[in-house]
Amino acid sequence: MAERINKNLLKLYFFKFHQPFISIEKKVLEPILDYLKRLALLEILGLMGNVSLIIGVIVFVSGEKQRRNAEIYQAWQVITAAYNQSGSGGRKEALEFLNSQPRRIPWFWMRWERQSLRGLEAPKAYLKEIQLPEADLLQADLQQANLLQANLQEAFLWQVNLQQAVLIGANLQQANLSRANLQEAFLWQANLQQTNLSRTNLKQAKLWGTNLKQTDLSDTDLRQAFYTDETTSEDVCKKFFLSYPCPTKFPKAFNPKAAGMKLIKEWKDIPKRENDK
């Protein structure tokens, strides 16, 4: 009995002796331990976040080609849906996208290749001021299309159909228009310098004020195509918003009369349909 009392007294003594330490543990050590636990949890969560970010980047990069293909498909869908419409129908933006070379993400030093526009069917399309430099438009149908002030510099336009197309003020410098159909096309003030027009049909085309310097006109059909020279009246130049004088610029030694072309000197020389506008 005495031993139990002594043991209980000893426990009581140790309990009272440790009371201050227990209090310190609760007030100081436990908050520190809780903080360390939270810190460890945050580190784990941060690590998981970094892993998720890395996985996300890998998924994004691996899907780069797939996203590009989806964008190309969507652009062609827009072009196809607008077939035979007189307006743009979103084709201008779609064609410019297909012909562009955007930088690849994240490979910023690399670019996507231009998409071929061969065989494009866009007759009567409204494509004013479209930007298609170096475009591949082999055998495209752009009959009666509005390409006012379009940029087609260095474009490949072999056998393209541009009959009655509006190409006023267009940039066709160094383009390949060999065997193309430009019959009755509106080409005044267009830049055709260094363009390949060999075996091209330019019958009845409007070429007043057009730049044809250094152009390849071998076997080109220019019969009844209209041109201007230094004798063309100021009134005619103003009619077509050309600065006076407004001569058509030909390659050296080229004789427009020998090619069967018609000179516009006075108002009466302008084709009737143009005069009525």
XYZ file of N, CA and C in Angstrom:
831
model
N 0.830 -1.203 0.000
C 0.000 0.000 0.000
C 0.859 1.246 0.000
N 1.894 1.223 0.815
C 2.808 2.370 0.917
C 3.545 2.584 -0.396
N 3.865 1.443 -1.060
C 4.586 1.554 -2.340
C 3.727 2.238 -3.390
N 2.405 1.906 -3.433
C 1.491 2.529 -4.400
C 1.397 4.026 -4.170
N 1.322 4.382 -2.901
C 1.227 5.810 -2.568
C 2.483 6.523 -3.014
N 3.613 5.866 -2.730
C 4.887 6.478 -3.133
C 4.979 6.643 -4.658
N 4.525 5.585 -5.381
C 4.554 5.664 -6.850
C 3.652 6.766 -7.353
N 2.456 6.860 -6.762
C 1.525 7.919 -7.182
C 2.099 9.287 -6.881
N 2.765 9.395 -5.741
C 3.384 10.677 -5.388
C 4.493 11.012 -6.375
N 5.219 9.942 -6.784
C 6.309 10.174 -7.742
C 5.766 10.641 -9.094
N 4.655 9.987 -9.517
C 4.021 10.404 -10.783
C 3.504 11.820 -10.687
N 2.923 12.091 -9.527
C 2.396 13.442 -9.322
C 3.513 14.461 -9.359
N 4.637 14.087 -8.822
C 5.787 14.988 -8.807
C 6.284 15.248 -10.229
N 6.417 14.124 -10.979
C 6.891 14.288 -12.372
C 5.892 15.078 -13.219
N 4.587 14.826 -12.940
C 3.547 15.548 -13.688
C 3.652 17.042 -13.434
N 3.787 17.409 -12.179
C 3.906 18.828 -11.838
C 5.217 19.414 -12.373
N 6.252 18.560 -12.365
C 7.549 19.041 -12.853
C 7.504 19.337 -14.367
N 6.720 18.505 -15.098
C 6.665 18.672 -16.562
C 5.603 19.665 -17.024
N 4.795 20.152 -16.125
C 3.742 21.100 -16.514
C 4.275 22.284 -17.308
N 5.343 22.935 -16.864
C 5.854 24.080 -17.656
C 6.294 23.669 -19.057
N 6.925 22.451 -19.155
C 7.391 21.989 -20.472
C 6.221 21.668 -21.402
N 5.150 21.094 -20.814
C 3.945 20.803 -21.606
C 3.338 22.090 -22.145
N 3.320 23.080 -21.295
C 2.783 24.389 -21.698
C 3.614 24.999 -22.824
N 4.945 24.885 -22.694
C 5.841 25.400 -23.751
C 5.618 24.637 -25.052
N 5.437 23.318 -24.939
C 5.222 22.488 -26.130
C 3.962 22.905 -26.874
N 2.897 23.147 -26.090
C 1.632 23.536 -26.716
C 1.699 24.923 -27.339
N 2.381 25.820 -26.672
C 2.421 27.208 -27.141
C 3.456 27.447 -28.239
N 4.555 26.691 -28.210
C 5.662 26.962 -29.135
C 5.888 25.821 -30.126
N 6.090 24.633 -29.605
C 6.499 23.538 -30.467
C 5.391 23.070 -31.406
N 4.159 22.965 -30.875
C 3.060 22.495 -31.723
C 2.791 23.423 -32.913
N 2.762 24.746 -32.718
C 2.601 25.640 -33.889
C 3.733 25.496 -34.905
N 4.963 25.282 -34.369
C 6.097 25.106 -35.286
C 5.929 23.834 -36.102
N 5.512 22.754 -35.419
C 5.291 21.492 -36.116
C 4.172 21.606 -37.144
N 3.090 22.299 -36.754
C 1.983 22.515 -37.699
C 2.458 23.301 -38.925
N 3.277 24.311 -38.702
C 3.809 25.133 -39.801
C 4.665 24.290 -40.739
N 5.508 23.425 -40.111
C 6.371 22.571 -40.920
C 5.555 21.581 -41.742
N 4.462 21.075 -41.147
C 3.588 20.160 -41.887
C 2.937 20.868 -43.072
N 2.449 22.088 -42.810
C 1.824 22.865 -43.893
C 2.834 23.195 -44.984
N 4.057 23.515 -44.553
C 5.117 23.831 -45.510
C 5.426 22.627 -46.392
N 5.485 21.471 -45.777
C 5.740 20.246 -46.539
C 4.604 19.979 -47.522
N 3.362 20.237 -47.063
C 2.203 20.049 -47.935
C 2.253 21.009 -49.124
N 2.628 22.258 -48.837
C 2.740 23.251 -49.916
C 3.812 22.854 -50.928
N 4.919 22.315 -50.416
C 5.978 21.866 -51.317
C 5.493 20.723 -52.203
N 4.729 19.826 -51.606
C 4.180 18.708 -52.384
C 3.214 19.221 -53.445
N 2.330 20.151 -53.009
C 1.374 20.733 -53.957
C 2.090 21.501 -55.061
N 3.146 22.229 -54.677
C 3.927 22.970 -55.673
C 4.587 22.040 -56.668
N 5.119 20.933 -56.155
C 5.745 19.943 -57.026
C 4.724 19.344 -57.985
N 3.530 19.047 -57.448
C 2.464 18.506 -58.292
C 2.047 19.516 -59.353
N 2.013 20.804 -58.949
C 1.670 21.859 -59.909
C 2.691 21.962 -61.018
N 3.960 21.859 -60.660
C 5.025 21.905 -61.671
C 4.931 20.723 -62.628
N 4.637 19.553 -62.058
C 4.486 18.358 -62.890
C 3.318 18.527 -63.856
N 2.191 19.072 -63.331
C 1.018 19.303 -64.184
C 1.333 20.297 -65.290
N 2.103 21.337 -64.931
C 2.489 22.346 -65.924
C 3.347 21.731 -67.019
N 4.289 20.899 -66.622
C 5.166 20.237 -67.595
C 4.355 19.331 -68.518
N 3.418 18.588 -67.925
C 2.560 17.707 -68.726
C 1.730 18.527 -69.709
N 1.196 19.675 -69.208
C 0.407 20.556 -70.075
C 1.211 21.084 -71.245
N 2.459 21.475 -70.977
C 3.336 21.978 -72.045
C 3.613 20.878 -73.066
N 3.868 19.668 -72.573
C 4.142 18.542 -73.475
C 2.936 18.261 -74.364
N 1.742 18.266 -73.751
C 0.515 18.025 -74.516
C 0.310 19.119 -75.559
N 0.561 20.392 -75.157
C 0.395 21.532 -76.072
C 1.342 21.426 -77.258
N 2.602 21.127 -76.973
C 3.605 21.040 -78.039
C 3.320 19.853 -78.957
N 2.954 18.719 -78.373
C 2.695 17.526 -79.185
C 1.466 17.693 -80.076
N 0.546 18.585 -79.669
C -0.665 18.815 -80.464
C -0.536 19.952 -81.451
N 0.687 20.487 -81.628
C 0.914 21.638 -82.508
C 0.490 21.333 -83.944
N 0.934 20.226 -84.489
C 0.620 19.852 -85.867
C -0.878 19.622 -86.044
N -1.487 19.005 -85.053
C -2.918 18.726 -85.122
C -3.731 20.021 -85.149
N -3.326 20.998 -84.329
C -4.029 22.291 -84.319
C -3.863 23.006 -85.650
N -2.655 22.953 -86.215
C -2.401 23.582 -87.512
C -3.276 22.945 -88.590
N -3.366 21.633 -88.599
C -4.191 20.941 -89.588
C -5.666 21.300 -89.437
N -6.099 21.458 -88.186
C -7.493 21.836 -87.937
C -7.784 23.237 -88.468
N -6.832 24.156 -88.287
C -6.998 25.525 -88.791
C -7.028 25.547 -90.317
N -6.183 24.741 -90.941
C -6.158 24.653 -92.408
C -7.481 24.094 -92.927
N -7.963 23.055 -92.277
C -9.243 22.451 -92.673
C -10.380 23.459 -92.551
N -10.385 24.213 -91.460
C -11.428 25.214 -91.244
C -11.375 26.306 -92.315
N -10.166 26.727 -92.685
C -10.015 27.755 -93.728
C -10.570 27.259 -95.062
N -10.284 26.020 -95.412
C -10.815 25.466 -96.659
C -12.324 25.305 -96.600
N -12.859 25.011 -95.435
C -14.311 24.923 -95.279
C -14.972 26.262 -95.578
N -14.350 27.351 -95.101
C -14.871 28.702 -95.365
C -14.859 28.989 -96.862
N -13.759 28.645 -97.527
C -13.626 28.899 -98.967
C -14.651 28.091 -99.757
N -14.814 26.835 -99.391
C -15.763 25.967 -100.095
C -17.201 26.431 -99.896
N -17.526 26.840 -98.676
C -18.894 27.270 -98.365
C -19.286 28.540 -99.116
N -18.295 29.354 -99.456
C -18.575 30.632 -100.136
C -18.512 30.515 -101.654
N -18.446 29.309 -102.171
C -18.307 29.123 -103.619
C -19.435 29.807 -104.380
N -19.075 30.517 -105.426
C -19.993 31.196 -106.348
C -20.723 32.377 -105.710
N -20.292 32.803 -104.540
C -20.838 34.017 -103.938
C -20.105 35.226 -104.501
N -20.827 36.326 -104.637
C -20.213 37.535 -105.185
C -19.399 38.289 -104.138
N -19.691 38.075 -102.875
C -18.955 38.749 -101.807
C -17.726 37.968 -101.379
N -17.141 38.402 -100.285
C -15.942 37.729 -99.785
C -16.285 36.402 -99.124
N -17.303 36.402 -98.277
C -17.687 35.174 -97.589
C -16.603 34.634 -96.690
N -15.693 35.519 -96.246
C -14.589 35.099 -95.394
C -13.413 34.519 -96.154
N -13.518 34.489 -97.484
C -12.456 33.873 -98.288
C -11.157 34.668 -98.257
N -11.262 35.977 -98.213
C -10.049 36.795 -98.207
C -9.153 36.417 -97.037
N -9.720 36.413 -95.835
C -8.945 36.079 -94.642
C -8.470 34.627 -94.679
N -9.332 33.731 -95.167
C -8.963 32.313 -95.228
C -7.800 32.081 -96.193
N -7.844 32.732 -97.347
C -6.768 32.574 -98.333
C -5.465 33.182 -97.839
N -5.561 34.332 -97.195
C -4.357 34.960 -96.641
C -3.744 34.079 -95.559
N -4.592 33.433 -94.761
C -4.083 32.521 -93.729
C -3.359 31.331 -94.357
N -3.968 30.730 -95.372
C -3.368 29.562 -96.016
C -2.045 29.901 -96.693
N -1.921 31.134 -97.160
C -0.694 31.540 -97.851
C 0.361 32.104 -96.902
N 0.017 32.254 -95.644
C 0.946 32.855 -94.682
C 1.965 31.834 -94.191
N 2.997 32.341 -93.547
C 4.042 31.503 -92.953
C 4.246 31.908 -91.490
N 3.267 31.620 -90.630
C 3.402 32.024 -89.227
C 4.499 31.250 -88.512
N 5.028 31.864 -87.485
C 6.059 31.190 -86.686
C 5.433 30.050 -85.885
N 6.211 29.010 -85.694
C 5.732 27.863 -84.939
C 5.987 28.070 -83.449
N 5.048 27.653 -82.636
C 5.158 27.788 -81.190
C 5.414 26.405 -80.609
N 6.431 26.210 -79.760
C 7.371 27.223 -79.233
C 8.647 27.361 -80.069
N 8.668 26.783 -81.265
C 9.878 26.825 -82.097
C 9.865 28.115 -82.920
N 10.098 29.246 -82.255
C 9.915 30.550 -82.892
C 10.857 30.786 -84.070
N 11.944 30.049 -84.150
C 12.885 30.221 -85.258
C 12.422 29.449 -86.507
N 11.339 28.703 -86.393
C 10.804 27.939 -87.518
C 9.460 28.522 -87.960
N 9.116 28.307 -89.229
C 7.846 28.797 -89.768
C 7.089 27.654 -90.456
N 5.766 27.771 -90.447
C 4.957 26.821 -91.193
C 5.073 27.112 -92.689
N 4.950 26.095 -93.510
C 5.008 26.274 -94.961
C 3.688 26.846 -95.480
N 3.785 27.589 -96.596
C 2.572 28.061 -97.253
C 1.775 26.857 -97.766
N 0.466 27.012 -97.796
C -0.383 25.972 -98.358
C -0.623 26.240 -99.841
N -0.628 25.211 -100.640
C -0.891 25.358 -102.068
C -2.349 25.753 -102.290
N -2.553 26.717 -103.183
C -3.901 27.161 -103.553
C -4.219 26.723 -104.983
N -3.551 25.702 -105.445
C -3.752 25.211 -106.810
C -5.198 24.764 -107.026
N -5.734 25.143 -108.178
C -7.089 24.723 -108.516
C -8.170 25.440 -107.728
N -7.835 26.538 -107.081
C -8.823 27.292 -106.301
C -10.012 27.680 -107.172
N -11.220 27.492 -106.660
C -12.444 27.883 -107.365
C -13.065 29.062 -106.619
N -12.850 30.268 -107.160
C -13.402 31.470 -106.519
C -13.844 32.502 -107.556
N -14.672 32.094 -108.528
C -15.153 33.066 -109.510
C -16.055 34.108 -108.851
N -15.941 35.345 -109.309
C -16.754 36.471 -108.829
C -16.483 36.824 -107.367
N -15.445 36.289 -106.805
C -15.149 36.562 -105.392
C -14.681 38.001 -105.192
N -15.079 38.582 -104.072
C -14.660 39.945 -103.724
C -13.410 39.835 -102.854
N -12.262 40.086 -103.467
C -10.974 39.898 -102.791
C -10.130 41.165 -102.869
N -10.779 42.285 -102.717
C -10.094 43.580 -102.794
C -8.950 43.652 -101.784
N -7.785 44.089 -102.269
C -6.586 44.313 -101.452
C -6.079 43.044 -100.771
N -6.401 41.902 -101.308
C -5.919 40.648 -100.723
C -4.400 40.559 -100.839
N -3.774 39.972 -99.835
C -2.317 39.830 -99.786
C -1.941 38.364 -100.027
N -1.513 38.078 -101.269
C -1.123 36.708 -101.622
C 0.220 36.674 -102.356
N 1.252 37.285 -101.793
C 2.564 37.225 -102.453
C 3.101 35.794 -102.463
N 3.696 35.418 -103.596
C 4.314 34.099 -103.765
C 3.305 32.956 -103.670
N 2.038 33.248 -103.826
C 1.013 32.205 -103.727
C 1.086 31.250 -104.917
N 0.769 29.991 -104.663
C 0.707 28.981 -105.720
C -0.755 28.836 -106.142
N -1.113 29.499 -107.251
C -2.494 29.518 -107.734
C -2.609 28.864 -109.115
N -1.827 27.859 -109.332
C -1.842 27.149 -110.608
C -3.268 26.738 -110.980
N -3.699 27.119 -112.196
C -4.990 26.726 -112.768
C -6.178 27.121 -111.890
N -6.033 28.174 -111.124
C -7.145 28.660 -110.300
C -8.190 29.350 -111.172
N -9.434 29.327 -110.721
C -10.521 30.011 -111.426
C -10.915 31.256 -110.636
N -10.496 32.408 -111.150
C -10.811 33.694 -110.534
C -11.525 34.595 -111.543
N -12.303 33.967 -112.390
C -13.024 34.725 -113.415
C -13.962 35.744 -112.774
N -13.885 36.985 -113.244
C -14.712 38.100 -112.775
C -14.500 38.411 -111.285
N -13.419 37.938 -110.731
C -13.122 38.242 -109.322
C -12.661 39.686 -109.177
N -12.967 40.278 -108.042
C -12.517 41.640 -107.748
C -11.211 41.560 -106.964
N -10.121 41.852 -107.652
C -8.784 41.809 -107.052
C -8.157 43.199 -107.082
N -8.993 44.188 -106.872
C -8.539 45.578 -106.867
C -7.404 45.771 -105.867
N -6.277 46.298 -106.331
C -5.104 46.587 -105.504
C -4.604 45.357 -104.737
N -4.801 44.195 -105.312
C -4.309 42.959 -104.688
C -2.792 42.862 -104.808
N -2.186 42.180 -103.856
C -0.741 41.931 -103.898
C -0.506 40.476 -104.295
N -0.115 40.292 -105.558
C 0.173 38.958 -106.085
C 1.610 38.883 -106.593
N 2.469 39.640 -105.950
C 3.871 39.688 -106.370
C 4.515 38.302 -106.274
N 5.185 37.914 -107.354
C 5.894 36.628 -107.443
C 4.960 35.427 -107.304
N 3.681 35.626 -107.511
C 2.734 34.514 -107.425
C 2.852 33.611 -108.654
N 2.542 32.335 -108.470
C 2.563 31.370 -109.572
C 1.139 31.242 -110.092
N 0.872 31.899 -111.230
C -0.480 32.006 -111.779
C -0.569 31.341 -113.152
N 0.158 30.291 -113.343
C 0.189 29.582 -114.624
C -1.194 29.006 -114.933
N -1.715 29.324 -116.115
C -3.017 28.851 -116.598
C -4.182 29.284 -115.703
N -4.032 30.339 -114.961
C -5.124 30.816 -114.118
C -6.168 31.514 -114.985
N -7.429 31.405 -114.594
C -8.513 32.059 -115.323
C -8.866 33.375 -114.632
N -8.459 34.482 -115.251
C -8.743 35.820 -114.732
C -9.549 36.633 -115.745
N -10.338 35.928 -116.525
C -11.138 36.622 -117.536
C -12.100 37.607 -116.871
N -12.082 38.847 -117.345
C -12.924 39.935 -116.841
C -12.683 40.229 -115.354
N -11.569 39.792 -114.842
C -11.244 40.084 -113.439
C -10.808 41.537 -113.286
N -11.085 42.102 -112.127
C -10.687 43.476 -111.823
C -9.340 43.434 -111.109
N -8.311 43.897 -111.795
C -6.949 43.901 -111.244
C -6.375 45.315 -111.274
N -7.240 46.282 -111.131
C -6.824 47.689 -111.169
C -5.877 47.972 -110.002
N -4.712 48.522 -110.313
C -3.745 48.864 -109.273
C -3.120 47.671 -108.579
N -3.300 46.473 -109.129
C -2.756 45.267 -108.494
C -1.246 45.171 -108.698
N -0.585 44.520 -107.750
C 0.857 44.286 -107.843
C 1.096 42.853 -108.312
N 1.493 42.730 -109.577
C 1.778 41.421 -110.166
C 3.238 41.318 -110.594
N 4.066 42.125 -109.978
C 5.477 42.155 -110.350
C 6.126 40.782 -110.153
N 6.837 40.331 -111.184
C 7.573 39.058 -111.181
C 6.663 37.837 -111.016
N 5.380 38.007 -111.239
C 4.468 36.863 -111.190
C 4.594 36.041 -112.473
N 4.213 34.778 -112.389
C 4.219 33.905 -113.569
C 2.780 33.731 -114.048
N 2.429 34.456 -115.119
C 1.086 34.401 -115.695
C 1.097 33.709 -117.057
N 2.066 32.870 -117.266
C 2.173 32.170 -118.545
C 0.916 31.336 -118.806
N 0.390 31.463 -120.040
C -0.789 30.713 -120.486
C -2.056 31.069 -119.701
N -2.038 32.154 -118.981
C -3.223 32.568 -118.224
C -4.249 33.217 -119.150
N -5.502 33.224 -118.704
C -6.572 33.871 -119.462
C -6.927 35.193 -118.785
N -6.501 36.295 -119.405
C -6.783 37.638 -118.897
C -7.622 38.432 -119.898
N -8.398 37.705 -120.675
C -9.221 38.377 -121.680
C -10.219 39.325 -121.014
N -10.263 40.553 -121.506
C -11.162 41.603 -121.007
C -10.903 41.957 -119.534
N -9.753 41.605 -119.031
C -9.424 41.950 -117.639
C -9.136 43.445 -117.510
N -9.424 43.979 -116.335
C -9.197 45.398 -116.049
C -7.855 45.529 -115.324
N -6.862 46.003 -116.056
C -5.492 46.019 -115.538
C -4.879 47.409 -115.527
N -5.713 48.446 -115.588
C -5.085 49.752 -115.642
C -4.392 50.096 -114.324
N -3.247 50.701 -114.480
C -2.362 51.112 -113.380
C -1.831 49.914 -112.580
N -1.950 48.724 -113.135
C -1.389 47.542 -112.471
C 0.114 47.463 -112.729
N 0.826 46.832 -111.797
C 2.272 46.667 -111.937
C 2.568 45.248 -112.416
N 2.937 45.151 -113.704
C 3.272 43.856 -114.298
C 4.742 43.799 -114.700
N 5.550 44.591 -114.040
C 6.974 44.642 -114.370
C 7.642 43.287 -114.100
N 8.427 42.830 -115.075
C 9.176 41.564 -114.993
C 8.256 40.348 -114.851
N 7.025 40.501 -115.275
C 6.067 39.395 -115.204
C 6.183 38.499 -116.438
N 5.962 37.211 -116.242
C 5.965 36.270 -117.362
C 4.554 36.193 -117.946
N 4.382 36.796 -119.132
C 3.093 36.784 -119.819
C 3.178 36.016 -121.138
N 4.112 35.109 -121.229
C 4.269 34.346 -122.471
C 3.045 33.461 -122.719
N 2.543 33.536 -123.947
C 1.377 32.753 -124.368
C 0.135 33.047 -123.526
N 0.060 34.239 -123.023
C -1.085 34.656 -122.206
C -2.137 35.323 -123.085
N -3.393 35.097 -122.761
C -4.499 35.708 -123.493
C -4.858 37.047 -122.851
N -4.515 38.139 -123.529
C -4.837 39.490 -123.058
C -5.729 40.227 -124.061
N -6.482 39.480 -124.817
C -7.370 40.102 -125.800
C -8.380 41.022 -125.100
N -8.494 42.240 -125.615
C -9.446 43.241 -125.128
C -9.204 43.632 -123.664
N -8.044 43.337 -123.165
C -7.714 43.748 -121.790
C -7.494 45.255 -121.735
N -7.816 45.861 -120.600
C -7.644 47.299 -120.408
C -6.297 47.532 -119.738
N -5.371 48.083 -120.510
C -3.989 48.216 -120.041
C -3.538 49.670 -120.009
N -4.451 50.613 -119.833
C -4.009 52.002 -119.820
C -3.289 52.330 -118.507
N -2.127 52.903 -118.674
C -1.306 53.255 -117.515
C -0.653 52.067 -116.839
N -0.689 50.908 -117.467
C -0.133 49.681 -116.876
C 1.384 49.634 -117.066
N 2.084 49.100 -116.064
C 3.539 48.964 -116.137
C 3.896 47.572 -116.650
N 4.376 47.527 -117.903
C 4.774 46.262 -118.516
C 6.271 46.222 -118.814
N 7.035 47.018 -118.101
C 8.481 47.062 -118.326
C 9.121 45.709 -118.013
N 10.048 45.302 -118.881
C 10.815 44.059 -118.715
C 9.914 42.826 -118.622
N 8.719 42.945 -119.167
C 7.776 41.833 -119.144
C 8.002 40.909 -120.341
N 7.838 39.608 -120.117
C 7.964 38.634 -121.199
C 6.633 38.574 -121.948
N 6.610 39.129 -123.152
C 5.394 39.160 -123.967
C 5.513 38.256 -125.191
N 6.324 37.227 -125.086
C 6.501 36.312 -126.220
C 5.232 35.486 -126.443
N 4.740 35.536 -127.676
C 3.524 34.810 -128.078
C 2.293 35.220 -127.267
N 2.307 36.420 -126.714
C 1.158 36.922 -125.955
C 0.108 37.456 -126.922
N -1.147 37.111 -126.677
C -2.239 37.584 -127.530
C -2.755 38.914 -126.980
N -2.377 40.010 -127.637
C -2.766 41.358 -127.213
C -3.718 42.020 -128.211
N -4.348 41.236 -129.035
C -5.239 41.805 -130.038
C -6.412 42.539 -129.387
N -6.626 43.762 -129.854
C -7.706 44.629 -129.386
C -7.575 44.995 -127.899
N -6.419 44.740 -127.325
C -6.167 45.220 -125.957
C -5.929 46.728 -126.008
N -6.357 47.444 -124.994
C -6.305 48.906 -124.995
C -5.113 49.415 -124.192
N -4.474 50.454 -124.739
C -3.326 51.044 -124.058
C -3.355 52.558 -124.222
N -2.516 53.249 -123.476
C -2.389 54.708 -123.558
C -0.934 55.067 -123.832
N -0.728 56.292 -124.323
C 0.639 56.779 -124.502
C 0.694 58.265 -124.163
N 1.777 58.936 -124.563
C 1.962 60.353 -124.219
C 0.940 61.255 -124.899
N 0.292 60.762 -125.943
C -0.708 61.573 -126.655
C -2.110 61.430 -126.064
N -2.270 60.547 -125.112
C -3.580 60.368 -124.477
C -3.960 61.637 -123.721
N -5.199 62.059 -123.869
C -5.636 63.330 -123.288
C -5.692 63.269 -121.766
N -5.568 64.440 -121.166
C -5.640 64.546 -119.708
C -7.005 64.114 -119.197
N -8.035 64.389 -119.965
C -9.398 64.028 -119.578
C -9.546 62.516 -119.418
N -8.950 61.774 -120.330
C -9.007 60.312 -120.264
C -8.259 59.804 -119.032
N -7.092 60.379 -118.782
C -6.309 59.969 -117.603
C -7.099 60.186 -116.318
N -7.747 61.340 -116.229
C -8.521 61.660 -115.027
C -9.718 60.727 -114.876
N -10.286 60.331 -116.008
C -11.436 59.430 -115.982
C -11.106 58.151 -115.219
N -9.891 57.696 -115.371
C -9.471 56.450 -114.730
C -8.507 56.690 -113.570
N -8.605 57.895 -113.005
C -7.844 58.250 -111.795
C -6.341 58.042 -111.973
N -5.857 58.382 -113.167
C -4.435 58.274 -113.472
C -3.822 59.663 -113.545
N -2.597 59.782 -113.059
C -1.903 61.065 -113.168
C -1.504 61.302 -114.619
N -1.566 62.548 -115.030
C -1.272 62.899 -116.428
C 0.195 63.281 -116.574
N 0.882 62.823 -117.632
C 0.432 61.844 -118.635
C 0.373 60.427 -118.061
N -0.347 59.563 -118.744
C -0.573 58.210 -118.198
C -0.274 57.119 -119.231
N 0.938 57.086 -119.775
C 1.246 56.089 -120.813
C 1.399 54.676 -120.246
N 1.001 53.713 -121.043
C 1.297 52.313 -120.738
C 2.790 52.097 -120.989
N 3.463 51.452 -120.046
C 4.916 51.271 -120.157
C 5.220 49.866 -120.674
N 5.807 49.819 -121.870
C 6.096 48.539 -122.522
C 7.582 48.193 -122.431
N 7.920 46.936 -122.715
C 9.341 46.573 -122.823
C 9.979 47.324 -123.997
N 11.276 47.463 -123.946
C 11.994 48.167 -125.011
C 11.776 47.471 -126.357
N 11.613 48.293 -127.384
C 11.447 47.821 -128.770
C 10.112 47.131 -129.017
N 9.208 47.141 -128.037
C 7.895 46.523 -128.261
C 6.997 47.499 -129.016
N 6.305 47.000 -130.025
C 5.409 47.817 -130.840
C 3.961 47.398 -130.596
N 3.202 48.180 -129.810
C 1.821 47.799 -129.500
C 0.918 47.737 -130.729
N 1.144 48.613 -131.693
C 0.313 48.601 -132.902
C 0.532 47.320 -133.687
N 1.784 46.885 -133.768
C 2.086 45.638 -134.478
C 1.455 44.431 -133.789
N 1.228 44.556 -132.481
C 0.608 43.468 -131.717
C -0.912 43.495 -131.815
N -1.446 44.507 -132.548
C -2.897 44.593 -132.733
C -3.618 45.294 -131.602
N -2.893 46.092 -130.825
C -3.502 46.800 -129.697
C -4.167 48.096 -130.166
N -5.077 48.616 -129.356
C -5.802 49.838 -129.681
C -5.389 50.966 -128.739
N -5.054 52.099 -129.315
C -4.629 53.256 -128.530
C -5.838 54.080 -128.081
N -5.853 54.433 -126.807
C -6.874 55.330 -126.264
C -6.274 56.730 -126.215
N -6.799 57.616 -127.063
C -6.304 58.996 -127.082
C -7.351 59.959 -126.542
N -8.576 59.782 -126.989
C -9.666 60.664 -126.596
C -10.796 59.860 -125.966
N -11.720 60.597 -125.423
C -12.873 59.997 -124.753
C -13.622 59.029 -125.665
N -13.727 59.374 -126.935
C -14.471 58.558 -127.893
C -13.807 57.205 -128.156
N -12.518 57.102 -127.824
C -11.793 55.849 -128.061
C -12.028 54.808 -126.972
N -12.607 55.261 -125.866
C -12.838 54.345 -124.745
C -13.954 53.376 -125.117
N -13.800 52.093 -124.852
C -14.855 51.125 -125.164
C -16.194 51.548 -124.572
N -17.253 51.264 -125.270
C -18.574 51.768 -124.903
C -18.966 51.418 -123.478
N -18.731 50.178 -123.069
C -19.117 49.755 -121.715
C -18.388 50.557 -120.653
N -17.109 50.916 -120.922
C -16.345 51.723 -119.983
C -16.831 53.165 -119.998
N -17.225 53.634 -121.167
C -17.676 55.013 -121.317
C -18.996 55.250 -120.614
N -19.803 54.193 -120.515
C -21.121 54.330 -119.902
C -21.078 54.303 -118.394
N -19.937 53.956 -117.820
C -19.843 53.827 -116.362
C -19.845 55.188 -115.704
